[in-house]
PDB file of C-alpha atoms in Angstrom:
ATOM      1  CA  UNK E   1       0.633 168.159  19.519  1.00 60.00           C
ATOM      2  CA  UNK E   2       2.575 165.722  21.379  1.00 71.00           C
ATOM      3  CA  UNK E   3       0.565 162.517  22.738  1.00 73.00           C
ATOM      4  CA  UNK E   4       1.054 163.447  26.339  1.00 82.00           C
ATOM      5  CA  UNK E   5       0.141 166.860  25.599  1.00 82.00           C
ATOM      6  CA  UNK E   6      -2.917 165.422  24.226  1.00 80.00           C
ATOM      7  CA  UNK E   7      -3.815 163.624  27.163  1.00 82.00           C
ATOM      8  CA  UNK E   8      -3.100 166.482  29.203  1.00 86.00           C
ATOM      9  CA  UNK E   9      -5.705 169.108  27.381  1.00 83.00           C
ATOM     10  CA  UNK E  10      -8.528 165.915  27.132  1.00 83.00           C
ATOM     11  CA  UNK E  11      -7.938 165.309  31.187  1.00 87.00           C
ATOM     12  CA  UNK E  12      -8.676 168.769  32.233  1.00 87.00           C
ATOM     13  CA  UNK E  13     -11.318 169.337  29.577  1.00 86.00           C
ATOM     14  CA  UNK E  14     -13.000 166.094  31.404  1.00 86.00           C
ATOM     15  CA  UNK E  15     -12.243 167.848  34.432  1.00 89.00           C
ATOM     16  CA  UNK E  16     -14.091 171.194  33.862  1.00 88.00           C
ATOM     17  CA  UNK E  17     -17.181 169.348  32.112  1.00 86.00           C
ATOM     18  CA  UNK E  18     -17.624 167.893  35.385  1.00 86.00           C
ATOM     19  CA  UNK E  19     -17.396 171.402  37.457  1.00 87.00           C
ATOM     20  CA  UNK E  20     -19.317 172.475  34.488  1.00 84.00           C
ATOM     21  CA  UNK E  21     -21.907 169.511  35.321  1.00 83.00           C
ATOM     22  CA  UNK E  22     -22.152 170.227  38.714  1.00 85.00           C
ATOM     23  CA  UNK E  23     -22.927 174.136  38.359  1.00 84.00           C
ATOM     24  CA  UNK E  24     -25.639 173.206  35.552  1.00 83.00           C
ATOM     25  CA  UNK E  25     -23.865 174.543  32.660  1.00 82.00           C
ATOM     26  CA  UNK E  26     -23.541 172.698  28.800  1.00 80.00           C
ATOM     27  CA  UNK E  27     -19.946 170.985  28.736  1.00 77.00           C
ATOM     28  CA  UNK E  28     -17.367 172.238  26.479  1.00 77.00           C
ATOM     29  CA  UNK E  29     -16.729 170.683  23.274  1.00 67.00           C
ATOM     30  CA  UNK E  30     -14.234 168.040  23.767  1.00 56.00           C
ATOM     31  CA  UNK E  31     -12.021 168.365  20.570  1.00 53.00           C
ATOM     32  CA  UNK E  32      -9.486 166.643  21.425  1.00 51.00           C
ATOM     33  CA  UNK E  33     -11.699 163.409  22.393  1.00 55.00           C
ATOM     34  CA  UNK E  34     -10.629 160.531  19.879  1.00 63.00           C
ATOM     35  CA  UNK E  35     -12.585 160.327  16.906  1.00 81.00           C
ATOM     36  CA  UNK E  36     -13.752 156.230  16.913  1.00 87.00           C
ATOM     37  CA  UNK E  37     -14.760 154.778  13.870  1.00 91.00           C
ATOM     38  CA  UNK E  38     -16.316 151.465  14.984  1.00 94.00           C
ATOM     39  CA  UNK E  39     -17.718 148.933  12.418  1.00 95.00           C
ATOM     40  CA  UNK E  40     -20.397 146.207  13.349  1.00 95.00           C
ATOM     41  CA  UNK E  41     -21.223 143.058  11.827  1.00 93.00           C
ATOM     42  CA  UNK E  42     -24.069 140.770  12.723  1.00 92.00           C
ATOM     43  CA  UNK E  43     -23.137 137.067  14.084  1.00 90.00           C
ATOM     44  CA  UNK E  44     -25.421 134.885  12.110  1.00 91.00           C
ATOM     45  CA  UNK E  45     -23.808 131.291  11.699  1.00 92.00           C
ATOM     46  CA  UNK E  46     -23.488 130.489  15.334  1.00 92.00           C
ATOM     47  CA  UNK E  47     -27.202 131.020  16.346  1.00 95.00           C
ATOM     48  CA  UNK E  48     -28.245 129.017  13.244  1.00 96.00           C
ATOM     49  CA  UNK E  49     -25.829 126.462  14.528  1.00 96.00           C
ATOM     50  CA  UNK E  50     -27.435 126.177  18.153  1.00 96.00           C
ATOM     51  CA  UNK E  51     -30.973 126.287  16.491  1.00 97.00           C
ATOM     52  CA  UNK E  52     -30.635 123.380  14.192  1.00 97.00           C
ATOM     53  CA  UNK E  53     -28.500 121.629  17.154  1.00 96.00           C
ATOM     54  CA  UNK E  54     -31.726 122.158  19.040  1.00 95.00           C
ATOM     55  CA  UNK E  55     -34.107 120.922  16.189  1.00 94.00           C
ATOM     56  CA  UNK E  56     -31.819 117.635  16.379  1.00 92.00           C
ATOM     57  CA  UNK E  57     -32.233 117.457  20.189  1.00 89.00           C
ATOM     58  CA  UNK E  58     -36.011 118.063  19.704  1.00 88.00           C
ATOM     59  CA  UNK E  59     -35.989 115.105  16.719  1.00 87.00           C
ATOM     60  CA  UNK E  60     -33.650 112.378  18.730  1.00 84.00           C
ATOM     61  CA  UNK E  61     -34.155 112.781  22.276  1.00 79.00           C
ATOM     62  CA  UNK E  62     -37.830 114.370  22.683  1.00 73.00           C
ATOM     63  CA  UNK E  63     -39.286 113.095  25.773  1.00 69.00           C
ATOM     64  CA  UNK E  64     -42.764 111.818  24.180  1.00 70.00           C
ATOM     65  CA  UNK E  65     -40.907 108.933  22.317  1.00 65.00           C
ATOM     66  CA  UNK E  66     -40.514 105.762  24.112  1.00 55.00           C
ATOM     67  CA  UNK E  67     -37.054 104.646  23.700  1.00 61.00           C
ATOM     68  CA  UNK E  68     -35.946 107.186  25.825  1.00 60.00           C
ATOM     69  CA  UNK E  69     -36.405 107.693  29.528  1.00 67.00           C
ATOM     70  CA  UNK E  70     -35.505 111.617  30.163  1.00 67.00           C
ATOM     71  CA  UNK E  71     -36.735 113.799  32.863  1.00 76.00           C
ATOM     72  CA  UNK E  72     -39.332 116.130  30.823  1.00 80.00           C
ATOM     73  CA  UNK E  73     -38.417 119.648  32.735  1.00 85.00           C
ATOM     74  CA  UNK E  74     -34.650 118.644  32.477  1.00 85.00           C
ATOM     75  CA  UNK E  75     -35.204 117.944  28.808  1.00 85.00           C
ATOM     76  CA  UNK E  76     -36.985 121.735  28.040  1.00 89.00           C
ATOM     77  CA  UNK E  77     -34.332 123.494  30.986  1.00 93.00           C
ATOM     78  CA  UNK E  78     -31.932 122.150  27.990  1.00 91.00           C
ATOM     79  CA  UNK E  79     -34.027 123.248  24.667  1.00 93.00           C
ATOM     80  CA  UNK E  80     -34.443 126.847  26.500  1.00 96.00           C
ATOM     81  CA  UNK E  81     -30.658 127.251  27.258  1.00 97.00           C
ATOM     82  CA  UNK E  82     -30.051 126.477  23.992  1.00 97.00           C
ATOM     83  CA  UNK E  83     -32.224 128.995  22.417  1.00 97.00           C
ATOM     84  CA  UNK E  84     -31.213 131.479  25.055  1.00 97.00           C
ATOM     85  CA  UNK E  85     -27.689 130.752  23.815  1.00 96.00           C
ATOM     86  CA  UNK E  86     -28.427 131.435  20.359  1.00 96.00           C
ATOM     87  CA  UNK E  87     -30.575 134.664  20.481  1.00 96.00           C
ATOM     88  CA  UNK E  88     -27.599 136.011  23.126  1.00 94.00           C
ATOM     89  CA  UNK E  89     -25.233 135.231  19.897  1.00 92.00           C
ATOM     90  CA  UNK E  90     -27.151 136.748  17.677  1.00 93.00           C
ATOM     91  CA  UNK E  91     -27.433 140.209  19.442  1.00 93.00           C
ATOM     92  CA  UNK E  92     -24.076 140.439  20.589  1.00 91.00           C
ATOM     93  CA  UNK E  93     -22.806 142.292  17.510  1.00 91.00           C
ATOM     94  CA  UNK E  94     -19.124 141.773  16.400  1.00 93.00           C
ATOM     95  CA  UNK E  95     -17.565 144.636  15.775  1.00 95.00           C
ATOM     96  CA  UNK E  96     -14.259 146.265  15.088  1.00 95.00           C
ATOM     97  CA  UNK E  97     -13.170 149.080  16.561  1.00 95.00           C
ATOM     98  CA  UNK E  98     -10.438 151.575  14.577  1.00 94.00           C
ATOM     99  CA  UNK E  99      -9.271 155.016  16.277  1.00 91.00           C
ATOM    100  CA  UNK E 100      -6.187 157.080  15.895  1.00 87.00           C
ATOM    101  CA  UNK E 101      -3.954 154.445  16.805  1.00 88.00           C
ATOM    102  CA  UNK E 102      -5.777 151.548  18.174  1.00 92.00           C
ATOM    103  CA  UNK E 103      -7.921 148.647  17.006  1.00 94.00           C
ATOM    104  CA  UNK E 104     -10.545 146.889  18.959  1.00 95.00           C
ATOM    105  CA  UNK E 105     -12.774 143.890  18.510  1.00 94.00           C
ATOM    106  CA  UNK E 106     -14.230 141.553  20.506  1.00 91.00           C
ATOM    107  CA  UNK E 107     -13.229 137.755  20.722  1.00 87.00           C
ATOM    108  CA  UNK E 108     -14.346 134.794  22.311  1.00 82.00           C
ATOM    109  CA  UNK E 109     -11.323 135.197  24.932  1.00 85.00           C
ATOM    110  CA  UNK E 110     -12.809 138.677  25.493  1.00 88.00           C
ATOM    111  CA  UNK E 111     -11.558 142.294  24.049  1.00 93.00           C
ATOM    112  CA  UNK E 112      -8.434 142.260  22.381  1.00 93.00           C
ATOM    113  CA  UNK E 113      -6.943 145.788  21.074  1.00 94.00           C
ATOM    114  CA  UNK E 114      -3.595 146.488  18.562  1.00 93.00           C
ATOM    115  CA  UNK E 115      -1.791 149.075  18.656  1.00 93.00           C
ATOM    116  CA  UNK E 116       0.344 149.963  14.964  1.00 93.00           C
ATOM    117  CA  UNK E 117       3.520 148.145  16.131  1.00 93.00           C
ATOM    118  CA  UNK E 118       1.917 145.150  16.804  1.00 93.00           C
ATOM    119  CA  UNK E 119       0.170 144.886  13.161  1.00 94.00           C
ATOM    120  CA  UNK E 120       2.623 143.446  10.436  1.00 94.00           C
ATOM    121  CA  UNK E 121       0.219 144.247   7.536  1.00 94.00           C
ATOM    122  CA  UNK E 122      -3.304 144.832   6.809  1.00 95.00           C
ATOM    123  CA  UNK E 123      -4.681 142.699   3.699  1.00 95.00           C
ATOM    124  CA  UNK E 124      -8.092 143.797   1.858  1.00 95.00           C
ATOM    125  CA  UNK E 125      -9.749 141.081  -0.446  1.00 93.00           C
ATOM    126  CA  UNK E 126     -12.605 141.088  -1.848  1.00 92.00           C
ATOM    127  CA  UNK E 127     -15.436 140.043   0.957  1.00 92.00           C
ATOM    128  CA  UNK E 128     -12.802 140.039   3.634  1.00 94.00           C
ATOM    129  CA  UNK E 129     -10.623 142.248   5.610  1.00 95.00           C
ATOM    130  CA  UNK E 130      -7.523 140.535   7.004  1.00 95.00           C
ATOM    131  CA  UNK E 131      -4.884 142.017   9.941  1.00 95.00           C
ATOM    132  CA  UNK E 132      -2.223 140.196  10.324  1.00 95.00           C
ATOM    133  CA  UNK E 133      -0.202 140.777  13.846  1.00 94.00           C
ATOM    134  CA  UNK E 134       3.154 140.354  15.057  1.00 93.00           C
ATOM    135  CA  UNK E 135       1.870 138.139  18.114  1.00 90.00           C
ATOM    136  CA  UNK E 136      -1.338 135.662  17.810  1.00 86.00           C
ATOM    137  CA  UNK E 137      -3.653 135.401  15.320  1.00 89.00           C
ATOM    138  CA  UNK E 138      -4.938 137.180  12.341  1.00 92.00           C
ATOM    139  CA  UNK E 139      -8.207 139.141  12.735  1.00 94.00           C
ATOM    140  CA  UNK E 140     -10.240 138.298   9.854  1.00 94.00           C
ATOM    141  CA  UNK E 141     -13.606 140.074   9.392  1.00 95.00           C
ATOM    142  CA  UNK E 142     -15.935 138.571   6.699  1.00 94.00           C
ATOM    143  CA  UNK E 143     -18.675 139.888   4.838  1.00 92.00           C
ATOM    144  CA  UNK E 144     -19.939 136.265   4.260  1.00 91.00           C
ATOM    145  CA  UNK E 145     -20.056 135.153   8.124  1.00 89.00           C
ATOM    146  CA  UNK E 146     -20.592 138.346  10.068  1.00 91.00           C
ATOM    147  CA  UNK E 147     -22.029 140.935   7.399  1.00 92.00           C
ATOM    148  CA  UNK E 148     -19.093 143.601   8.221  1.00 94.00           C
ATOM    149  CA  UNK E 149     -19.105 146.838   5.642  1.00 94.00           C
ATOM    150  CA  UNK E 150     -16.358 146.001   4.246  1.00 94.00           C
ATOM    151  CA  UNK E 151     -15.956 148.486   1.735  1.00 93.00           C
ATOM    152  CA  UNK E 152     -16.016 151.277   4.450  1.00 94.00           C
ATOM    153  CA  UNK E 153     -13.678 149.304   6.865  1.00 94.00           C
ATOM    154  CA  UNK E 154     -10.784 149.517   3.681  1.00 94.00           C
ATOM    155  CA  UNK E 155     -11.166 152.898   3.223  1.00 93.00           C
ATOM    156  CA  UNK E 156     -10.656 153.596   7.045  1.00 94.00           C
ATOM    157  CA  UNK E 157      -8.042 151.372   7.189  1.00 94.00           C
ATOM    158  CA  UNK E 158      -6.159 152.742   4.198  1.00 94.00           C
ATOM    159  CA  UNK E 159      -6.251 156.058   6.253  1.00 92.00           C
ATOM    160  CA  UNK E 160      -4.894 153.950   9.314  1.00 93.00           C
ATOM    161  CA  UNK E 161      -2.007 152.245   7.835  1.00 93.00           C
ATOM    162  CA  UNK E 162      -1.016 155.601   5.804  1.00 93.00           C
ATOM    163  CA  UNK E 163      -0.936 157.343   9.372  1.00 91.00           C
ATOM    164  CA  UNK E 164       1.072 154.940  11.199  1.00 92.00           C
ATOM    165  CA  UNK E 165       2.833 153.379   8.229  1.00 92.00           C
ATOM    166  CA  UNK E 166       1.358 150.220   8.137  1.00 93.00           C
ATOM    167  CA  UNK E 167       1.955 147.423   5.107  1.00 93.00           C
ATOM    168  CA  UNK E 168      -1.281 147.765   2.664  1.00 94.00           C
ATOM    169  CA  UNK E 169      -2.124 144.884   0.495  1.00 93.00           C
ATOM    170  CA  UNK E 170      -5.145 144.603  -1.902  1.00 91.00           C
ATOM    171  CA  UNK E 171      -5.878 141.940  -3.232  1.00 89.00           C
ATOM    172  CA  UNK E 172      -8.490 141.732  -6.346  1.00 82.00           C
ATOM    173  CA  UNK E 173     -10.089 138.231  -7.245  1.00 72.00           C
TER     174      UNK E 173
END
């Protein structure tokens, strides 16, 4: 099926499983919904960061010592924002996204999604997954800093860039 045909069948199917809503009826499967494949990670290194910044705000600055004159509610306001920082890092779960022809992942700079023509090659190695793109930077996903499956993200990938025709490059150590 053509793409807009596609999106044709998957607008009225939403349509009717709406009706179908309304009159109290089960929905209709929704076959042609896109199939998403999405692989998390768990951010680590930057909580650990902001927690040992903390223990060296806790060690230099603390307000019981007497070399320093800080405001005591100020000073904890601080120490909670930072460990409020660090537990909101740690459950906000990298991830990357891979459908039938997207990608998306989450960045500092918010969500950023490639579609095949704007990925120049994908690289496998072994603890990392690497996609270059045609415009800005690589997206690198790394077992070693954000715990991704990498082993399942290749074989998903090697799917993708044999669908779209994508350059495949694996490297081994």
């Amino acid at each position: 099926m053509s793409r807009s045909w596609e999106r044709k069948v998957q607008k009225n199917t939403t349509e009717i499983n709406k009706r179908r809503k309304k009159e109290g009826k089960r929905s209709i499967s929704e076959s042609s919904a896109p199939k998403v494949d999405k692989f998390k990670g768990r951010n680590y290194v930057v909580p650990v960061l902001l927690l040992l910044l903390v223990t060296l705000y806790l060690t230099v600055a603390a307000p019981w010592r007497s070399d320093f004159e800080t405001d005591p509610t100020l000073f904890w306001v601080t120490v909670g924002c930072y460990v409020l920082l660090a537990v909101f890092y740690f459950l906000r779960r990298p991830y990357l996204s891979v459908t039938r022809d997207t990608m998306e992942t989450r960045k500092l700079t918010g969500y950023k999604q490639l579609r095949p023509s704007d990925i120049r090659k994908i690289s496998i190695q072994p603890g990392y997954v690497v996609i270059e793109t045609i415009k800005g930077g690589n997206w690198v996903f790394s077992r070693l800093m954000n715990r991704f499956p990498i082993q399942r993200m290749a074989e998903r990938l090697k799917v993708y860039a044999d669908l779209h025709h994508v350059e495949w490059e694996e490297k081994t150590k």
